[in-house]
């Protein structure tokens, strides 16, 4: 149980284009999903917290107009990288908390999406 | 702010060797502590957790004890296997309602036969 999927698993795009990444909780409902960015040999950096039906909460230094987050349902959150540039190339990982689980602290992670902007 | 420091890798061990990966933290309040594992090509998975001082989390032969006096949560396993090769992340969840998780930089473990 508690499986989180991401799509696509990897994407290559041209500079200036927008890319949408989906994060789905497959067998549970998640009122809260998180988006992270992971640089090579570095830890996960929290970008934003996505709440179903409301605006996302962005971490300091993360441009909300560049990284658009939509959490339209209890099982789906999307991250859109707008006008992508090579410096946006990274590994993007989402996670979710199980609404109905007794443990409200554990996060379930997706497999990640590798973005390469040319 | 909260922070997690863990030993740099990679750590290379022979099969059946004893494993220790050090983790220390800085936090206000009373955080919960976690170890996550990331196998090659996969997402992070929760390995174990501890929610208060002196708690011991354990799973799959791994264990870690929440030491408030030394602000540490070191991961140990008595006899590693090749299948334990992965990246291990120490993390903490703050005790506020927001429950933001802060991760360490990860330690890559390679176990050789």
PDB file of C-alpha atoms in Angstrom:
ATOM      1  CA  UNK A   1       0.000   0.000   0.000  1.00  0.00           C
ATOM      2  CA  UNK A   2       0.817   3.733   0.029  1.00  0.00           C
ATOM      3  CA  UNK A   3       2.184   3.928  -3.503  1.00  0.00           C
ATOM      4  CA  UNK A   4       2.991   7.244  -5.152  1.00  0.00           C
ATOM      5  CA  UNK A   5       3.633   7.495  -8.875  1.00  0.00           C
ATOM      6  CA  UNK A   6       5.122  10.243 -10.977  1.00  0.00           C
ATOM      7  CA  UNK A   7       4.817  10.894 -14.665  1.00  0.00           C
ATOM      8  CA  UNK A   8       6.883  11.259 -16.687  1.00  0.00           C
ATOM      9  CA  UNK A   9       9.914   9.536 -15.213  1.00  0.00           C
ATOM     10  CA  UNK A  10      12.190  11.638 -17.370  1.00  0.00           C
ATOM     11  CA  UNK A  11      11.759  14.489 -19.821  1.00  0.00           C
ATOM     12  CA  UNK A  12      13.980  16.464 -22.154  1.00  0.00           C
ATOM     13  CA  UNK A  13      12.752  19.835 -23.359  1.00  0.00           C
ATOM     14  CA  UNK A  14      13.977  22.930 -25.127  1.00  0.00           C
ATOM     15  CA  UNK A  15      14.740  26.099 -23.237  1.00  0.00           C
ATOM     16  CA  UNK A  16      11.686  28.337 -22.953  1.00  0.00           C
ATOM     17  CA  UNK A  17       9.104  25.580 -23.004  1.00  0.00           C
ATOM     18  CA  UNK A  18       6.931  24.462 -20.098  1.00  0.00           C
ATOM     19  CA  UNK A  19       6.906  21.019 -18.578  1.00  0.00           C
ATOM     20  CA  UNK A  20       4.202  19.452 -16.416  1.00  0.00           C
ATOM     21  CA  UNK A  21       4.969  16.696 -13.911  1.00  0.00           C
ATOM     22  CA  UNK A  22       2.190  14.653 -12.313  1.00  0.00           C
ATOM     23  CA  UNK A  23       2.219  13.106  -8.873  1.00  0.00           C
ATOM     24  CA  UNK A  24      -0.465  10.588  -7.959  1.00  0.00           C
ATOM     25  CA  UNK A  25      -1.273   8.678  -4.821  1.00  0.00           C
ATOM     26  CA  UNK A  26      -2.468   5.359  -6.204  1.00  0.00           C
ATOM     27  CA  UNK A  27      -4.093   3.650  -3.255  1.00  0.00           C
ATOM     28  CA  UNK A  28      -4.705   6.348  -0.707  1.00  0.00           C
ATOM     29  CA  UNK A  29      -5.978   9.887  -0.392  1.00  0.00           C
ATOM     30  CA  UNK A  30      -3.537  12.688   0.264  1.00  0.00           C
ATOM     31  CA  UNK A  31      -4.660  16.125   1.353  1.00  0.00           C
ATOM     32  CA  UNK A  32      -1.038  17.192   1.423  1.00  0.00           C
ATOM     33  CA  UNK A  33       1.649  16.531  -1.155  1.00  0.00           C
ATOM     34  CA  UNK A  34       5.181  17.854  -1.201  1.00  0.00           C
ATOM     35  CA  UNK A  35       7.472  18.755  -4.072  1.00  0.00           C
ATOM     36  CA  UNK A  36      11.233  18.401  -3.699  1.00  0.00           C
ATOM     37  CA  UNK A  37      14.199  19.050  -5.883  1.00  0.00           C
ATOM     38  CA  UNK A  38      17.343  16.947  -5.628  1.00  0.00           C
ATOM     39  CA  UNK A  39      20.686  18.024  -7.034  1.00  0.00           C
ATOM     40  CA  UNK A  40      23.450  15.485  -7.673  1.00  0.00           C
ATOM     41  CA  UNK A  41      25.078  14.337  -4.448  1.00  0.00           C
ATOM     42  CA  UNK A  42      22.879  16.669  -2.453  1.00  0.00           C
ATOM     43  CA  UNK A  43      19.864  16.281  -0.272  1.00  0.00           C
ATOM     44  CA  UNK A  44      16.235  16.867  -1.105  1.00  0.00           C
ATOM     45  CA  UNK A  45      15.256  20.500  -1.063  1.00  0.00           C
ATOM     46  CA  UNK A  46      11.620  21.169  -0.248  1.00  0.00           C
ATOM     47  CA  UNK A  47      10.160  23.444  -2.887  1.00  0.00           C
ATOM     48  CA  UNK A  48       6.527  23.658  -1.842  1.00  0.00           C
ATOM     49  CA  UNK A  49       3.695  22.047   0.031  1.00  0.00           C
ATOM     50  CA  UNK A  50       0.632  21.320  -2.023  1.00  0.00           C
ATOM     51  CA  UNK A  51      -2.741  21.295  -0.319  1.00  0.00           C
ATOM     52  CA  UNK A  52      -5.826  19.920  -2.017  1.00  0.00           C
ATOM     53  CA  UNK A  53      -8.229  22.672  -2.953  1.00  0.00           C
ATOM     54  CA  UNK A  54      -6.030  25.569  -1.880  1.00  0.00           C
ATOM     55  CA  UNK A  55      -2.913  27.438  -2.916  1.00  0.00           C
ATOM     56  CA  UNK A  56       0.448  25.830  -2.449  1.00  0.00           C
ATOM     57  CA  UNK A  57       2.858  27.068   0.177  1.00  0.00           C
ATOM     58  CA  UNK A  58       6.263  27.801  -1.316  1.00  0.00           C
ATOM     59  CA  UNK A  59       9.582  27.713   0.489  1.00  0.00           C
ATOM     60  CA  UNK A  60      11.724  30.794   0.631  1.00  0.00           C
ATOM     61  CA  UNK A  61      13.603  31.379  -2.581  1.00  0.00           C
ATOM     62  CA  UNK A  62      11.300  29.280  -4.761  1.00  0.00           C
ATOM     63  CA  UNK A  63       9.573  31.274  -7.500  1.00  0.00           C
ATOM     64  CA  UNK A  64       5.872  30.535  -7.382  1.00  0.00           C
ATOM     65  CA  UNK A  65       5.312  31.940 -10.870  1.00  0.00           C
ATOM     66  CA  UNK A  66       7.948  29.651 -12.303  1.00  0.00           C
ATOM     67  CA  UNK A  67       6.971  26.483 -10.478  1.00  0.00           C
ATOM     68  CA  UNK A  68       3.187  26.282 -10.687  1.00  0.00           C
ATOM     69  CA  UNK A  69       1.550  23.752  -8.416  1.00  0.00           C
ATOM     70  CA  UNK A  70      -1.997  22.516  -8.679  1.00  0.00           C
ATOM     71  CA  UNK A  71      -3.566  20.028  -6.301  1.00  0.00           C
ATOM     72  CA  UNK A  72      -6.992  19.511  -7.837  1.00  0.00           C
ATOM     73  CA  UNK A  73      -7.955  16.264  -6.165  1.00  0.00           C
ATOM     74  CA  UNK A  74      -7.035  14.085  -3.214  1.00  0.00           C
ATOM     75  CA  UNK A  75      -4.919  11.874  -5.444  1.00  0.00           C
ATOM     76  CA  UNK A  76      -3.256  14.233  -7.906  1.00  0.00           C
ATOM     77  CA  UNK A  77      -0.866  17.145  -7.708  1.00  0.00           C
ATOM     78  CA  UNK A  78       0.955  18.682 -10.665  1.00  0.00           C
ATOM     79  CA  UNK A  79       4.106  20.741 -10.894  1.00  0.00           C
ATOM     80  CA  UNK A  80       4.558  22.858 -14.011  1.00  0.00           C
ATOM     81  CA  UNK A  81       7.978  24.301 -14.709  1.00  0.00           C
ATOM     82  CA  UNK A  82       7.232  27.335 -16.843  1.00  0.00           C
ATOM     83  CA  UNK A  83       9.677  28.763 -19.362  1.00  0.00           C
ATOM     84  CA  UNK A  84      12.247  26.195 -18.380  1.00  0.00           C
ATOM     85  CA  UNK A  85      15.948  27.013 -18.602  1.00  0.00           C
ATOM     86  CA  UNK A  86      19.012  24.779 -18.308  1.00  0.00           C
ATOM     87  CA  UNK A  87      19.446  25.715 -14.642  1.00  0.00           C
ATOM     88  CA  UNK A  88      16.057  24.095 -13.971  1.00  0.00           C
ATOM     89  CA  UNK A  89      17.484  20.729 -14.954  1.00  0.00           C
ATOM     90  CA  UNK A  90      17.208  18.535 -11.905  1.00  0.00           C
ATOM     91  CA  UNK A  91      15.522  15.571 -10.284  1.00  0.00           C
ATOM     92  CA  UNK A  92      12.054  16.439  -9.024  1.00  0.00           C
ATOM     93  CA  UNK A  93      10.459  14.226  -6.384  1.00  0.00           C
ATOM     94  CA  UNK A  94       6.996  14.349  -4.896  1.00  0.00           C
ATOM     95  CA  UNK A  95       5.695  12.822  -1.700  1.00  0.00           C
ATOM     96  CA  UNK A  96       2.334  12.484  -0.019  1.00  0.00           C
ATOM     97  CA  UNK A  97       0.851  11.841   3.374  1.00  0.00           C
ATOM     98  CA  UNK A  98      -1.944   9.328   3.841  1.00  0.00           C
ATOM     99  CA  UNK A  99      -5.025  11.204   5.041  1.00  0.00           C
ATOM    100  CA  UNK A 100      -6.498   8.234   6.838  1.00  0.00           C
ATOM    101  CA  UNK A 101      -3.370   6.715   8.312  1.00  0.00           C
ATOM    102  CA  UNK A 102      -2.758   6.915  12.021  1.00  0.00           C
ATOM    103  CA  UNK A 103       0.765   8.074  11.264  1.00  0.00           C
ATOM    104  CA  UNK A 104       0.484  11.617   9.959  1.00  0.00           C
ATOM    105  CA  UNK A 105       4.242  12.184   9.815  1.00  0.00           C
ATOM    106  CA  UNK A 106       5.442   9.564   7.346  1.00  0.00           C
ATOM    107  CA  UNK A 107       5.741  10.687   3.752  1.00  0.00           C
ATOM    108  CA  UNK A 108       5.454   8.304   0.803  1.00  0.00           C
ATOM    109  CA  UNK A 109       7.683   9.214  -2.078  1.00  0.00           C
ATOM    110  CA  UNK A 110       7.317   8.950  -5.803  1.00  0.00           C
ATOM    111  CA  UNK A 111      10.162   7.584  -7.947  1.00  0.00           C
ATOM    112  CA  UNK A 112      11.119  11.038  -9.199  1.00  0.00           C
ATOM    113  CA  UNK A 113      11.191  12.833 -12.552  1.00  0.00           C
ATOM    114  CA  UNK A 114      14.463  13.759 -14.180  1.00  0.00           C
ATOM    115  CA  UNK A 115      14.223  16.981 -16.177  1.00  0.00           C
ATOM    116  CA  UNK A 116      16.854  18.023 -18.683  1.00  0.00           C
ATOM    117  CA  UNK A 117      16.469  21.425 -20.307  1.00  0.00           C
ATOM    118  CA  UNK A 118      18.562  21.962 -23.422  1.00  0.00           C
TER     119      UNK A 118
ATOM    120  CA  UNK B   1      16.414  26.561  11.456  1.00  0.00           C
ATOM    121  CA  UNK B   2      16.365  22.800  11.595  1.00  0.00           C
ATOM    122  CA  UNK B   3      19.235  20.882  10.069  1.00  0.00           C
ATOM    123  CA  UNK B   4      20.480  17.332   9.686  1.00  0.00           C
ATOM    124  CA  UNK B   5      24.108  16.336   9.278  1.00  0.00           C
ATOM    125  CA  UNK B   6      25.131  12.862   8.209  1.00  0.00           C
ATOM    126  CA  UNK B   7      28.428  11.317   7.330  1.00  0.00           C
ATOM    127  CA  UNK B   8      29.636  11.694   3.780  1.00  0.00           C
ATOM    128  CA  UNK B   9      29.879   8.653   1.645  1.00  0.00           C
ATOM    129  CA  UNK B  10      30.335   6.548  -0.154  1.00  0.00           C
ATOM    130  CA  UNK B  11      30.690   3.828   2.422  1.00  0.00           C
ATOM    131  CA  UNK B  12      31.995   0.557   1.062  1.00  0.00           C
ATOM    132  CA  UNK B  13      31.685  -2.580   3.168  1.00  0.00           C
ATOM    133  CA  UNK B  14      32.120  -6.274   2.655  1.00  0.00           C
ATOM    134  CA  UNK B  15      29.100  -8.501   3.052  1.00  0.00           C
ATOM    135  CA  UNK B  16      28.350  -9.357   6.707  1.00  0.00           C
ATOM    136  CA  UNK B  17      30.275  -6.349   7.999  1.00  0.00           C
ATOM    137  CA  UNK B  18      28.879  -4.052  10.694  1.00  0.00           C
ATOM    138  CA  UNK B  19      27.366  -0.791   9.487  1.00  0.00           C
ATOM    139  CA  UNK B  20      27.146   2.559  11.221  1.00  0.00           C
ATOM    140  CA  UNK B  21      26.003   5.729   9.492  1.00  0.00           C
ATOM    141  CA  UNK B  22      26.205   8.743  11.752  1.00  0.00           C
ATOM    142  CA  UNK B  23      23.468  11.362  11.893  1.00  0.00           C
ATOM    143  CA  UNK B  24      23.170  14.408  14.111  1.00  0.00           C
ATOM    144  CA  UNK B  25      20.513  17.064  14.088  1.00  0.00           C
ATOM    145  CA  UNK B  26      19.694  20.578  15.182  1.00  0.00           C
ATOM    146  CA  UNK B  27      16.094  21.421  15.917  1.00  0.00           C
ATOM    147  CA  UNK B  28      13.857  23.416  18.184  1.00  0.00           C
ATOM    148  CA  UNK B  29      11.202  21.550  20.036  1.00  0.00           C
ATOM    149  CA  UNK B  30      10.877  17.788  19.919  1.00  0.00           C
ATOM    150  CA  UNK B  31      11.214  16.495  16.373  1.00  0.00           C
ATOM    151  CA  UNK B  32      10.523  13.027  15.094  1.00  0.00           C
ATOM    152  CA  UNK B  33      13.501  11.356  13.439  1.00  0.00           C
ATOM    153  CA  UNK B  34      13.565   9.155  10.356  1.00  0.00           C
ATOM    154  CA  UNK B  35      15.815   7.086   8.168  1.00  0.00           C
ATOM    155  CA  UNK B  36      14.766   6.803   4.528  1.00  0.00           C
ATOM    156  CA  UNK B  37      16.423   4.539   1.959  1.00  0.00           C
ATOM    157  CA  UNK B  38      16.635   5.073  -1.781  1.00  0.00           C
ATOM    158  CA  UNK B  39      17.478   1.991  -3.826  1.00  0.00           C
ATOM    159  CA  UNK B  40      18.900   2.525  -7.320  1.00  0.00           C
ATOM    160  CA  UNK B  41      16.260   3.803  -9.690  1.00  0.00           C
ATOM    161  CA  UNK B  42      13.557   3.981  -7.027  1.00  0.00           C
ATOM    162  CA  UNK B  43      11.950   6.585  -4.793  1.00  0.00           C
ATOM    163  CA  UNK B  44      12.662   7.062  -1.126  1.00  0.00           C
ATOM    164  CA  UNK B  45      11.172   4.549   1.279  1.00  0.00           C
ATOM    165  CA  UNK B  46      10.751   4.904   5.008  1.00  0.00           C
ATOM    166  CA  UNK B  47      13.172   2.547   6.738  1.00  0.00           C
ATOM    167  CA  UNK B  48      12.498   3.380  10.371  1.00  0.00           C
ATOM    168  CA  UNK B  49      11.480   6.184  12.663  1.00  0.00           C
ATOM    169  CA  UNK B  50      11.487   7.310  16.289  1.00  0.00           C
ATOM    170  CA  UNK B  51       9.229   9.938  17.749  1.00  0.00           C
ATOM    171  CA  UNK B  52      10.689  10.674  21.183  1.00  0.00           C
ATOM    172  CA  UNK B  53      13.879  10.503  23.168  1.00  0.00           C
ATOM    173  CA  UNK B  54      15.279   7.017  23.834  1.00  0.00           C
ATOM    174  CA  UNK B  55      12.920   5.415  21.314  1.00  0.00           C
ATOM    175  CA  UNK B  56      14.555   2.817  19.096  1.00  0.00           C
ATOM    176  CA  UNK B  57      13.341   2.408  15.564  1.00  0.00           C
ATOM    177  CA  UNK B  58      14.056  -0.890  13.822  1.00  0.00           C
ATOM    178  CA  UNK B  59      13.301  -2.563  10.513  1.00  0.00           C
ATOM    179  CA  UNK B  60      14.954  -5.169   8.267  1.00  0.00           C
ATOM    180  CA  UNK B  61      17.816  -5.585  10.741  1.00  0.00           C
ATOM    181  CA  UNK B  62      18.533  -1.857  10.852  1.00  0.00           C
ATOM    182  CA  UNK B  63      18.089   0.107  14.030  1.00  0.00           C
ATOM    183  CA  UNK B  64      18.598   3.632  15.335  1.00  0.00           C
ATOM    184  CA  UNK B  65      18.086   5.161  18.767  1.00  0.00           C
ATOM    185  CA  UNK B  66      16.849   8.707  19.349  1.00  0.00           C
ATOM    186  CA  UNK B  67      19.508  10.296  21.599  1.00  0.00           C
ATOM    187  CA  UNK B  68      18.350  13.710  22.748  1.00  0.00           C
ATOM    188  CA  UNK B  69      21.422  14.364  24.883  1.00  0.00           C
ATOM    189  CA  UNK B  70      23.745  13.984  21.899  1.00  0.00           C
ATOM    190  CA  UNK B  71      21.145  15.047  19.282  1.00  0.00           C
ATOM    191  CA  UNK B  72      21.959  11.939  17.294  1.00  0.00           C
ATOM    192  CA  UNK B  73      20.153   9.170  15.442  1.00  0.00           C
ATOM    193  CA  UNK B  74      22.871   6.861  14.132  1.00  0.00           C
ATOM    194  CA  UNK B  75      21.848   4.009  11.842  1.00  0.00           C
ATOM    195  CA  UNK B  76      23.299   0.555  12.548  1.00  0.00           C
ATOM    196  CA  UNK B  77      23.083  -2.936  11.160  1.00  0.00           C
ATOM    197  CA  UNK B  78      24.987  -5.890  12.449  1.00  0.00           C
ATOM    198  CA  UNK B  79      25.532  -7.727   9.176  1.00  0.00           C
ATOM    199  CA  UNK B  80      24.984  -5.990   5.854  1.00  0.00           C
ATOM    200  CA  UNK B  81      24.024  -7.712   2.631  1.00  0.00           C
ATOM    201  CA  UNK B  82      24.640  -6.800  -0.989  1.00  0.00           C
ATOM    202  CA  UNK B  83      20.940  -5.968  -1.251  1.00  0.00           C
ATOM    203  CA  UNK B  84      21.425  -3.192   1.325  1.00  0.00           C
ATOM    204  CA  UNK B  85      23.375  -1.167  -1.222  1.00  0.00           C
ATOM    205  CA  UNK B  86      21.487   2.118  -1.491  1.00  0.00           C
ATOM    206  CA  UNK B  87      21.514   5.750  -0.421  1.00  0.00           C
ATOM    207  CA  UNK B  88      20.386   6.386   3.146  1.00  0.00           C
ATOM    208  CA  UNK B  89      18.862   9.677   4.241  1.00  0.00           C
ATOM    209  CA  UNK B  90      18.478  10.839   7.812  1.00  0.00           C
ATOM    210  CA  UNK B  91      15.581  13.261   8.334  1.00  0.00           C
ATOM    211  CA  UNK B  92      13.591  15.047  10.964  1.00  0.00           C
ATOM    212  CA  UNK B  93      10.043  16.292  11.132  1.00  0.00           C
ATOM    213  CA  UNK B  94       9.455  19.381  13.199  1.00  0.00           C
ATOM    214  CA  UNK B  95       7.048  19.186  16.044  1.00  0.00           C
ATOM    215  CA  UNK B  96       4.798  21.969  14.834  1.00  0.00           C
ATOM    216  CA  UNK B  97       1.570  21.530  12.969  1.00  0.00           C
ATOM    217  CA  UNK B  98       3.303  22.137   9.660  1.00  0.00           C
ATOM    218  CA  UNK B  99       5.527  19.091  10.193  1.00  0.00           C
ATOM    219  CA  UNK B 100       8.081  20.084   7.615  1.00  0.00           C
ATOM    220  CA  UNK B 101      10.678  17.395   6.951  1.00  0.00           C
ATOM    221  CA  UNK B 102      14.361  18.312   6.748  1.00  0.00           C
ATOM    222  CA  UNK B 103      16.715  15.819   5.097  1.00  0.00           C
ATOM    223  CA  UNK B 104      20.403  15.173   5.418  1.00  0.00           C
ATOM    224  CA  UNK B 105      22.559  14.951   2.304  1.00  0.00           C
ATOM    225  CA  UNK B 106      22.384  11.185   2.079  1.00  0.00           C
ATOM    226  CA  UNK B 107      25.047   8.512   2.471  1.00  0.00           C
ATOM    227  CA  UNK B 108      25.668   6.026  -0.292  1.00  0.00           C
ATOM    228  CA  UNK B 109      26.351   2.499   0.911  1.00  0.00           C
ATOM    229  CA  UNK B 110      27.939  -0.078  -1.323  1.00  0.00           C
ATOM    230  CA  UNK B 111      28.195  -3.652  -0.092  1.00  0.00           C
ATOM    231  CA  UNK B 112      30.519  -5.937  -1.979  1.00  0.00           C
ATOM    232  CA  UNK B 113      30.343  -9.736  -1.935  1.00  0.00           C
TER     233      UNK B 113
END
